Coordinates of N, CA and C in Angstrom, one line a residue:
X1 N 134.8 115.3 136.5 CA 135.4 114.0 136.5 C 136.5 113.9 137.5
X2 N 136.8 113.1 138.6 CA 137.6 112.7 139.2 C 138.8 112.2 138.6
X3 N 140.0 112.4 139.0 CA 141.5 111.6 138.5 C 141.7 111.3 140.2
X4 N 141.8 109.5 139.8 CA 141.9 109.1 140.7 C 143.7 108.5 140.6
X5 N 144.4 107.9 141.8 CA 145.8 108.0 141.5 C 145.8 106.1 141.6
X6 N 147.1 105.8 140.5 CA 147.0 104.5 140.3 C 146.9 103.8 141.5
X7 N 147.3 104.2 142.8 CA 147.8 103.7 143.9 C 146.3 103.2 144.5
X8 N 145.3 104.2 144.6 CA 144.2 104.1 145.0 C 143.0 103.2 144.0
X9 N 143.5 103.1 143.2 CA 142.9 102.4 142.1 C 142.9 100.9 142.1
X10 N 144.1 100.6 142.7 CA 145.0 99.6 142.9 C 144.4 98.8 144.3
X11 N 144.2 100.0 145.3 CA 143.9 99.3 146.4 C 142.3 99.5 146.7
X12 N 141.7 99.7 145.7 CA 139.9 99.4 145.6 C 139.9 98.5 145.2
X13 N 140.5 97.8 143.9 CA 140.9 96.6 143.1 C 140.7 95.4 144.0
X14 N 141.8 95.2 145.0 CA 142.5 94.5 145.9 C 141.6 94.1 146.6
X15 N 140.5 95.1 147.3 CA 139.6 95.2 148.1 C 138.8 94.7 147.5
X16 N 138.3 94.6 146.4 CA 136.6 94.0 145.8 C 137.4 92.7 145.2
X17 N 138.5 92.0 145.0 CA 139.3 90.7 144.8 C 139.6 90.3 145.7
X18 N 140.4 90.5 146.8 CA 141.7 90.1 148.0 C 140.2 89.8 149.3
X19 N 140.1 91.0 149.1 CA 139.2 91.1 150.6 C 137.4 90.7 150.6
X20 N 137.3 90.6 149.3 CA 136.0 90.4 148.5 C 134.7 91.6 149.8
X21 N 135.0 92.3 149.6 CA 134.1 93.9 150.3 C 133.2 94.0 148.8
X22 N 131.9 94.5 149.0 CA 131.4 95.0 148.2 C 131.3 96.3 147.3
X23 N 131.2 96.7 146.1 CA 131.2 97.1 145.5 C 130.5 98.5 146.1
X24 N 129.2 97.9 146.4 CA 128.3 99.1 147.4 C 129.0 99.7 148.6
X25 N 129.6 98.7 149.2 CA 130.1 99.3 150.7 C 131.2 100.2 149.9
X26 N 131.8 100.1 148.8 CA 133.2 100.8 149.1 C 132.6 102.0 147.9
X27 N 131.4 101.9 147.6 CA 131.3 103.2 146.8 C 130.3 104.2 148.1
X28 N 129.7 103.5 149.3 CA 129.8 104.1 150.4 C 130.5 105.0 150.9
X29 N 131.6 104.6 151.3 CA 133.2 104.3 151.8 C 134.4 105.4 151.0
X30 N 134.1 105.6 149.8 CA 134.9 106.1 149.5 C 134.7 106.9 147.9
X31 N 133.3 106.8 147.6 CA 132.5 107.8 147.1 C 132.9 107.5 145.1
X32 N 133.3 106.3 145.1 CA 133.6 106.1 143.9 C 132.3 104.8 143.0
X33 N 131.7 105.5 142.0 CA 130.6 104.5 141.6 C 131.3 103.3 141.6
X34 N 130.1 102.6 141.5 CA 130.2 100.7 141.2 C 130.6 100.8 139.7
X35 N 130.1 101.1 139.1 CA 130.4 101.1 137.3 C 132.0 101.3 136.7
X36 N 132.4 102.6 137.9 CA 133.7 102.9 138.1 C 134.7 101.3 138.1
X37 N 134.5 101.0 139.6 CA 134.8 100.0 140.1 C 135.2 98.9 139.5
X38 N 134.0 98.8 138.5 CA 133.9 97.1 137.5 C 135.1 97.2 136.5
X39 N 135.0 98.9 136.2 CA 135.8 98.9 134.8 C 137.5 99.4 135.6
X40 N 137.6 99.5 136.4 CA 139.1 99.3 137.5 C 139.0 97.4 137.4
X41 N 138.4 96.9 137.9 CA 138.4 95.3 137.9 C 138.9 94.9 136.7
X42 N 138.1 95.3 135.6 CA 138.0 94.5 134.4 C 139.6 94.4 133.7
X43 N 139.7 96.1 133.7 CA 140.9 96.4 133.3 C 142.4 95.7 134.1
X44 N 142.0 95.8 135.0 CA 143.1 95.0 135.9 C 143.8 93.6 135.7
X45 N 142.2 93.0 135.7 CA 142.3 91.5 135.2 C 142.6 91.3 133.5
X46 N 142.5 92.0 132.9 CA 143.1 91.8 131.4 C 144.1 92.7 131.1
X47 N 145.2 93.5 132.3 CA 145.9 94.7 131.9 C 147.4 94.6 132.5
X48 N 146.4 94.1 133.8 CA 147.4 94.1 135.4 C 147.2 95.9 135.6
X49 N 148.4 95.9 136.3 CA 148.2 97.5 136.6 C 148.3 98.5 136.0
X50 N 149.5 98.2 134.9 CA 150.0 99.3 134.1 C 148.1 99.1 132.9
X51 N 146.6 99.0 133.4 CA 145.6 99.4 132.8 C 144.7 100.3 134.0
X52 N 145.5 100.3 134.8 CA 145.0 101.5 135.9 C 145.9 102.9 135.6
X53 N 146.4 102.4 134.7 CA 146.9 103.8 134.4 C 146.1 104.9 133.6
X54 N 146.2 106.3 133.6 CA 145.0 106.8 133.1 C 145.5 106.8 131.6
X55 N 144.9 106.8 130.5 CA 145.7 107.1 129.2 C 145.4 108.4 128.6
X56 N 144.4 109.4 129.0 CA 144.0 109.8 128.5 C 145.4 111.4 128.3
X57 N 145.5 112.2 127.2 CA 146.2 113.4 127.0 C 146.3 114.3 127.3
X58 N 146.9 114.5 127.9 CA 146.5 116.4 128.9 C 147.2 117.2 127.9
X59 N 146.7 117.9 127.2 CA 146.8 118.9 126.2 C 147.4 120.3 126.8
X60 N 149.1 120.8 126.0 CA 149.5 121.7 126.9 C 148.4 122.8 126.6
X61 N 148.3 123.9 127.5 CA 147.8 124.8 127.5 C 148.4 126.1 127.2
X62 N 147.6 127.0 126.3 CA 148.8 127.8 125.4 C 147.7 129.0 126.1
X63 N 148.3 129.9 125.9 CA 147.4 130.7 126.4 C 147.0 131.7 125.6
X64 N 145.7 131.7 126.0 CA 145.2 132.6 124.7 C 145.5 134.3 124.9
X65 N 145.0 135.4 123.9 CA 145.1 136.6 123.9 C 144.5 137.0 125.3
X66 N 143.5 136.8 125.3 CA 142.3 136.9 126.7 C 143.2 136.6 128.0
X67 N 143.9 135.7 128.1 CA 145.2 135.0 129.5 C 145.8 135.9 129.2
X68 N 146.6 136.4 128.1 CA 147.5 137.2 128.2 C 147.6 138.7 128.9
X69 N 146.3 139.3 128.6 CA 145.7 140.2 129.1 C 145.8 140.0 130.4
X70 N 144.8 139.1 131.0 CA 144.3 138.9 132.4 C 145.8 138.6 133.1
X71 N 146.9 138.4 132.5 CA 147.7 138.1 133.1 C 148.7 139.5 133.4
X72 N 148.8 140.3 132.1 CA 149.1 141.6 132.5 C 148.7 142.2 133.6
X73 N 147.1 142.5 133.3 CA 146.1 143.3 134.3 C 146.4 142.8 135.7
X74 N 147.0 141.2 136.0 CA 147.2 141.0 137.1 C 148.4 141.3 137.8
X75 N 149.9 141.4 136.8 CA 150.8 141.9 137.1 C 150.9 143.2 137.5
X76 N 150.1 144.6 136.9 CA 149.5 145.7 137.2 C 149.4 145.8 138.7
X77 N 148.2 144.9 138.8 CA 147.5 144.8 140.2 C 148.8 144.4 141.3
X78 N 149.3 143.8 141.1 CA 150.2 143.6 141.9 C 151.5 144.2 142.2
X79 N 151.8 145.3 141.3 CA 152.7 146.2 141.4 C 152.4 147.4 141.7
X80 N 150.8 147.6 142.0 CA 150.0 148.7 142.2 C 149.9 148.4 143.8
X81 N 149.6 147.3 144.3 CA 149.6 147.0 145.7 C 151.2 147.1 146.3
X82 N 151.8 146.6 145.4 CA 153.2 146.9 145.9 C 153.7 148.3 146.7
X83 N 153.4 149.3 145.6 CA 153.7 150.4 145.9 C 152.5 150.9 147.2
X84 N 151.6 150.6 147.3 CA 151.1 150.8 148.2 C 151.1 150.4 149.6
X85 N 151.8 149.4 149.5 CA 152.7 149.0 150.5 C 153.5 149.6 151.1
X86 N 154.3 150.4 150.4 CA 155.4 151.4 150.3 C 155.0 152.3 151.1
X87 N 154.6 152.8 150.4 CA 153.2 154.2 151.0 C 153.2 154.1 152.1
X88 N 152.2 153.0 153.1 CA 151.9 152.2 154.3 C 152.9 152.6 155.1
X89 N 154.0 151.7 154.6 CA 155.5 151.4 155.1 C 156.0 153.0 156.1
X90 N 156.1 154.1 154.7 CA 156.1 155.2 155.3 C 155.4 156.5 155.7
X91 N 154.3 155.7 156.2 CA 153.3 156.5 157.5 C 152.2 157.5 156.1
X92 N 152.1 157.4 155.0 CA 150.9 157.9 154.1 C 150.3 157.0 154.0
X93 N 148.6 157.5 153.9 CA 147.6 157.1 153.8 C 147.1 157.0 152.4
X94 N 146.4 156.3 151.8 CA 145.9 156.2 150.3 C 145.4 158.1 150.3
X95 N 144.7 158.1 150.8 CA 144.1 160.1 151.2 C 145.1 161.0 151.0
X96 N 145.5 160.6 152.2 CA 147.5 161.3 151.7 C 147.8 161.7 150.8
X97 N 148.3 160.1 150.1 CA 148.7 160.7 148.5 C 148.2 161.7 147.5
X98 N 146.6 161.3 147.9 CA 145.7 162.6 146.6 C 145.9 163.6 146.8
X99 N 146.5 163.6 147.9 CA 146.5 165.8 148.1 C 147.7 165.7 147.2
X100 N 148.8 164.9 147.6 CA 150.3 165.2 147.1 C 150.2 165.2 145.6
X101 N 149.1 164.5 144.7 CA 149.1 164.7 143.4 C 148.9 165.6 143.0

């Protein structure tokens, strides 16, 4: 599902009212259904703009056990490259190191 921004909502609106463009040309044009369109119109004309607003709730996101993890394993990874950076830095090779262990 697309989130479209009020601004652009506003000036599809404008265009199928102001400029009277079709519904078809501008879901050509700019890849947004006609069905879309009507219910941007409808809402507009019984709303004004503040009904191009989106209502719906973006639910924070908590992170589960599973993120927690993946989030570790990714810190790991990146302090694993770190050091290997290091390594680089001063002229050893990944090879290198195995003998030195």
């Amino acid at each position: 599902m697309n989130e479209y921004s009020v601004d652009f909502k506003l000036k599809i609106v404008k265009m199928i009212l102001n400029d009277h463009i079709s519904k078809k040309s501008i879901m050509r044009e700019y890849n947004v259904a006609t069905k879309t369109q009507r219910q941007w119109v409808e809402k507009y004309q019984t709303e004004g703009i503040s009904g191009l607003i989106t209502k719906r709730k973006i639910r924070d996101k908590i992170p589960t056990n599973q993120e927690e993890a993946s989030i570790e394993s990714l810190k790991h990874e990146i302090l694993m490259l770190k050091v290997e950076i290091e390594r680089l830095k001063k002229g050893y090779s990944s090879e290198d190191v195995k003998y030195l262990k």
